[in-house]
Amino acid sequence: IPTEERIEKARKLVEKAREIQPPEEGGWMDFSYAAQVKDVLRQANDLIKFIPMTSGPSTELKAEAAQLMKDIKTAEKEILHRSLA
């Protein structure tokens, strides 16, 4: 998969994680919700995690991938902490 496509797919997965609805009830469903969110964000991270370390992509793409990895971590905190409020 080309680098640009990997970055675009990762962005779409972050949006997908943000769109997952938190459960109405507590209990075990909260664990399921957290697992769903973390799984989608893990998939996004897996798509781009090696881009900054490879020699093929431009420095701009490497920087974009590195920033997206930070955004993924931030999104996880925002999404899961929002569900606790």
Coordinates of N, CA, C and O in Angstrom, one line a residue:
I1 N 0.9 -1.2 0.0 CA 0.0 0.0 0.0 C 0.9 1.2 0.0 O 1.8 1.3 0.8
P2 N 0.7 2.2 -0.9 CA 1.5 3.4 -0.9 C 1.3 4.2 0.4 O 0.3 4.1 1.1
T3 N 2.4 4.9 0.7 CA 2.4 5.7 2.0 C 1.2 6.6 2.2 O 0.6 6.7 3.2
E4 N 0.9 7.4 1.1 CA -0.2 8.3 1.2 C -1.5 7.6 1.5 O -2.3 8.1 2.3
E5 N -1.7 6.4 0.9 CA -2.9 5.7 1.2 C -2.9 5.2 2.6 O -4.0 5.1 3.2
R6 N -1.8 4.7 3.1 CA -1.7 4.3 4.5 C -2.1 5.4 5.5 O -2.9 5.2 6.4
I7 N -1.6 6.6 5.2 CA -1.9 7.7 6.1 C -3.4 8.1 6.0 O -4.1 8.3 7.0
E8 N -4.0 8.1 4.8 CA -5.4 8.3 4.6 C -6.3 7.3 5.3 O -7.3 7.6 6.0
K9 N -5.9 6.0 5.2 CA -6.7 5.0 5.8 C -6.6 5.1 7.3 O -7.6 4.9 8.1
A10 N -5.4 5.5 7.8 CA -5.2 5.6 9.3 C -6.1 6.8 9.8 O -6.8 6.7 10.8
R11 N -6.2 7.9 9.0 CA -7.1 9.0 9.4 C -8.5 8.6 9.5 O -9.3 8.9 10.4
K12 N -8.9 7.8 8.5 CA -10.3 7.3 8.5 C -10.6 6.4 9.7 O -11.7 6.4 10.2
L13 N -9.6 5.6 10.0 CA -9.8 4.7 11.2 C -10.0 5.6 12.5 O -10.7 5.2 13.4
V14 N -9.2 6.6 12.6 CA -9.3 7.5 13.8 C -10.7 8.1 13.8 O -11.4 8.1 14.9
E15 N -11.2 8.5 12.7 CA -12.6 9.1 12.6 C -13.6 8.0 13.0 O -14.6 8.2 13.7
K16 N -13.4 6.8 12.5 CA -14.3 5.6 12.9 C -14.3 5.4 14.4 O -15.3 5.2 15.0
A17 N -13.1 5.5 15.0 CA -13.0 5.3 16.4 C -13.8 6.4 17.2 O -14.5 6.1 18.2
R18 N -13.7 7.6 16.7 CA -14.5 8.7 17.3 C -16.0 8.5 17.1 O -16.8 9.1 18.0
E19 N -16.4 7.8 16.1 CA -17.9 7.6 15.8 C -18.5 6.5 16.6 O -19.7 6.3 16.6
I20 N -17.6 5.6 17.2 CA -18.2 4.5 18.0 C -18.9 5.1 19.2 O -18.4 5.9 20.0
Q21 N -20.2 4.7 19.3 CA -21.1 5.2 20.3 C -20.8 4.5 21.7 O -20.7 3.3 21.7
P22 N -20.6 5.3 22.7 CA -20.4 4.7 24.1 C -21.7 4.0 24.5 O -22.8 4.5 24.1
P23 N -21.6 3.0 25.3 CA -22.8 2.3 25.7 C -23.6 3.1 26.7 O -23.1 3.9 27.4
E24 N -24.9 2.8 26.7 CA -25.8 3.5 27.6 C -25.7 3.0 29.0 O -25.8 3.8 29.9
E25 N -25.4 1.8 29.1 CA -25.2 1.1 30.5 C -23.8 0.9 30.8 O -22.9 1.0 30.0
G26 N -23.5 0.7 32.1 CA -22.2 0.5 32.5 C -21.8 -1.0 32.5 O -22.4 -1.8 31.7
G27 N -21.0 -1.4 33.4 CA -20.6 -2.8 33.5 C -19.7 -3.3 32.4 O -18.8 -2.6 31.9
W28 N -19.8 -4.6 32.0 CA -18.9 -5.2 31.1 C -19.0 -4.5 29.7 O -18.0 -4.6 28.9
M29 N -20.1 -3.9 29.4 CA -20.1 -3.2 28.1 C -19.1 -2.1 27.9 O -18.6 -1.8 26.9
D30 N -18.7 -1.5 29.0 CA -17.7 -0.4 29.0 C -16.4 -1.0 28.6 O -15.6 -0.4 27.9
F31 N -16.1 -2.2 29.0 CA -14.8 -2.9 28.6 C -14.9 -3.2 27.1 O -13.9 -3.1 26.4
S32 N -16.0 -3.6 26.7 CA -16.2 -3.9 25.2 C -16.0 -2.6 24.4 O -15.3 -2.7 23.4
Y33 N -16.6 -1.5 24.9 CA -16.4 -0.3 24.2 C -15.0 0.2 24.1 O -14.5 0.5 23.1
A34 N -14.3 0.1 25.2 CA -12.9 0.5 25.3 C -12.1 -0.4 24.4 O -11.2 0.1 23.7
A35 N -12.4 -1.7 24.3 CA -11.6 -2.6 23.5 C -11.9 -2.3 22.0 O -10.9 -2.4 21.2
Q36 N -13.1 -2.0 21.7 CA -13.4 -1.6 20.3 C -12.6 -0.4 19.9 O -12.0 -0.4 18.8
V37 N -12.6 0.7 20.7 CA -11.9 1.9 20.4 C -10.4 1.6 20.2 O -9.8 2.0 19.3
K38 N -9.9 0.9 21.2 CA -8.4 0.6 21.2 C -8.1 -0.2 20.0 O -7.0 0.0 19.4
D39 N -8.9 -1.1 19.6 CA -8.6 -2.0 18.4 C -8.6 -1.2 17.1 O -7.7 -1.3 16.3
V40 N -9.6 -0.3 16.9 CA -9.6 0.5 15.7 C -8.4 1.5 15.7 O -7.7 1.6 14.7
L41 N -8.0 2.0 16.8 CA -6.9 2.9 16.9 C -5.6 2.2 16.7 O -4.6 2.7 16.1
R42 N -5.5 0.9 17.2 CA -4.3 0.1 17.0 C -4.2 -0.2 15.5 O -3.0 -0.2 15.0
Q43 N -5.3 -0.5 14.8 CA -5.2 -0.7 13.4 C -4.7 0.5 12.6 O -3.8 0.4 11.7
A44 N -5.1 1.7 13.0 CA -4.6 2.9 12.4 C -3.1 3.1 12.7 O -2.3 3.4 11.8
N45 N -2.7 2.8 13.9 CA -1.3 3.0 14.2 C -0.4 1.9 13.5 O 0.7 2.2 13.0
D46 N -0.9 0.7 13.4 CA -0.2 -0.3 12.6 C 0.0 0.0 11.2 O 1.0 -0.4 10.6
L47 N -0.9 0.8 10.6 CA -0.7 1.2 9.2 C 0.4 2.1 9.0 O 1.1 2.1 7.9
I48 N 0.7 2.9 10.0 CA 1.7 4.0 9.8 C 3.0 3.9 10.7 O 3.9 4.7 10.5
K49 N 3.0 3.0 11.6 CA 4.1 3.0 12.6 C 5.5 2.9 12.0 O 6.4 3.4 12.6
F50 N 5.7 2.3 10.8 CA 7.0 2.1 10.3 C 7.4 3.2 9.3 O 8.5 3.2 8.8
I51 N 6.4 4.0 8.9 CA 6.7 5.1 7.9 C 7.9 6.0 8.3 O 8.8 6.2 7.5
P52 N 7.9 6.5 9.5 CA 9.0 7.3 9.9 C 10.4 6.6 9.9 O 11.4 7.3 9.8
M53 N 10.4 5.3 9.9 CA 11.7 4.6 10.0 C 12.2 4.1 8.6 O 13.3 3.6 8.5
T54 N 11.4 4.2 7.6 CA 11.7 3.7 6.3 C 12.4 4.8 5.4 O 12.2 6.0 5.7
S55 N 13.2 4.4 4.4 CA 13.9 5.3 3.6 C 13.1 5.9 2.4 O 13.5 6.9 1.8
G56 N 12.1 5.2 2.0 CA 11.4 5.6 0.8 C 10.5 6.9 0.9 O 10.7 7.7 0.0
P57 N 9.7 7.1 1.9 CA 8.8 8.2 1.9 C 9.6 9.5 2.1 O 10.7 9.6 2.7
S58 N 9.0 10.6 1.7 CA 9.7 12.0 1.8 C 9.6 12.4 3.3 O 8.9 11.8 4.1
T59 N 10.4 13.4 3.6 CA 10.5 13.8 5.0 C 9.1 14.4 5.4 O 8.7 14.3 6.6
E60 N 8.4 15.0 4.5 CA 7.1 15.5 4.8 C 6.1 14.4 5.2 O 5.4 14.5 6.1
L61 N 6.1 13.3 4.4 CA 5.3 12.2 4.7 C 5.7 11.5 6.1 O 4.8 11.1 6.9
K62 N 7.0 11.5 6.3 CA 7.4 10.9 7.6 C 6.9 11.8 8.8 O 6.5 11.3 9.8
A63 N 7.0 13.1 8.6 CA 6.6 14.0 9.6 C 5.1 13.9 9.8 O 4.6 13.9 10.9
E64 N 4.3 13.8 8.7 CA 2.9 13.6 8.8 C 2.5 12.3 9.5 O 1.6 12.3 10.3
A65 N 3.2 11.3 9.2 CA 2.9 10.0 9.9 C 3.3 10.1 11.4 O 2.5 9.6 12.2
A66 N 4.4 10.7 11.7 CA 4.7 10.9 13.1 C 3.7 11.7 13.9 O 3.3 11.4 15.0
Q67 N 3.2 12.8 13.2 CA 2.1 13.6 13.9 C 0.9 12.8 14.0 O 0.2 12.9 15.0
L68 N 0.5 12.0 13.0 CA -0.7 11.2 13.1 C -0.6 10.2 14.2 O -1.6 9.9 14.9
M69 N 0.6 9.6 14.5 CA 0.8 8.7 15.6 C 0.5 9.4 16.9 O -0.2 8.9 17.8
K70 N 0.9 10.7 17.0 CA 0.6 11.5 18.2 C -0.9 11.7 18.3 O -1.5 11.7 19.4
D71 N -1.5 12.0 17.2 CA -2.9 12.3 17.2 C -3.7 11.0 17.6 O -4.8 11.2 18.2
I72 N -3.2 9.9 17.2 CA -3.9 8.6 17.6 C -3.9 8.5 19.1 O -4.9 8.1 19.7
K73 N -2.7 8.7 19.7 CA -2.7 8.6 21.2 C -3.6 9.6 21.8 O -4.3 9.3 22.8
T74 N -3.6 10.8 21.3 CA -4.5 11.9 21.9 C -5.9 11.5 21.7 O -6.7 11.7 22.6
A75 N -6.3 11.0 20.5 CA -7.7 10.5 20.3 C -8.1 9.5 21.3 O -9.2 9.5 21.8
E76 N -7.2 8.5 21.5 CA -7.6 7.5 22.5 C -7.9 8.0 23.9 O -8.9 7.7 24.5
K77 N -7.1 9.0 24.3 CA -7.3 9.6 25.6 C -8.6 10.4 25.6 O -9.5 10.3 26.5
E78 N -8.9 11.2 24.5 CA -10.1 11.9 24.5 C -11.3 11.1 24.4 O -12.3 11.4 25.1
I79 N -11.3 10.0 23.6 CA -12.5 9.2 23.4 C -12.8 8.4 24.7 O -14.0 8.4 25.1
L80 N -11.8 7.8 25.3 CA -12.1 7.0 26.4 C -12.4 7.8 27.7 O -13.2 7.4 28.5
H81 N -11.8 8.9 27.8 CA -12.0 9.8 29.0 C -13.4 10.4 28.9 O -14.1 10.7 29.8
R82 N -13.8 10.7 27.6 CA -15.1 11.3 27.4 C -16.2 10.3 27.9 O -17.2 10.7 28.4
S83 N -16.0 9.0 27.6 CA -17.0 8.1 28.0 C -17.1 7.9 29.5 O -18.1 7.4 30.0
L84 N -16.1 8.4 30.3 CA -16.2 8.3 31.7 C -17.0 9.5 32.3 O -17.5 9.4 33.4
A85 N -17.1 10.5 31.6 CA -17.8 11.7 32.1 C -19.3 11.6 32.1 O -19.9 10.7 31.6

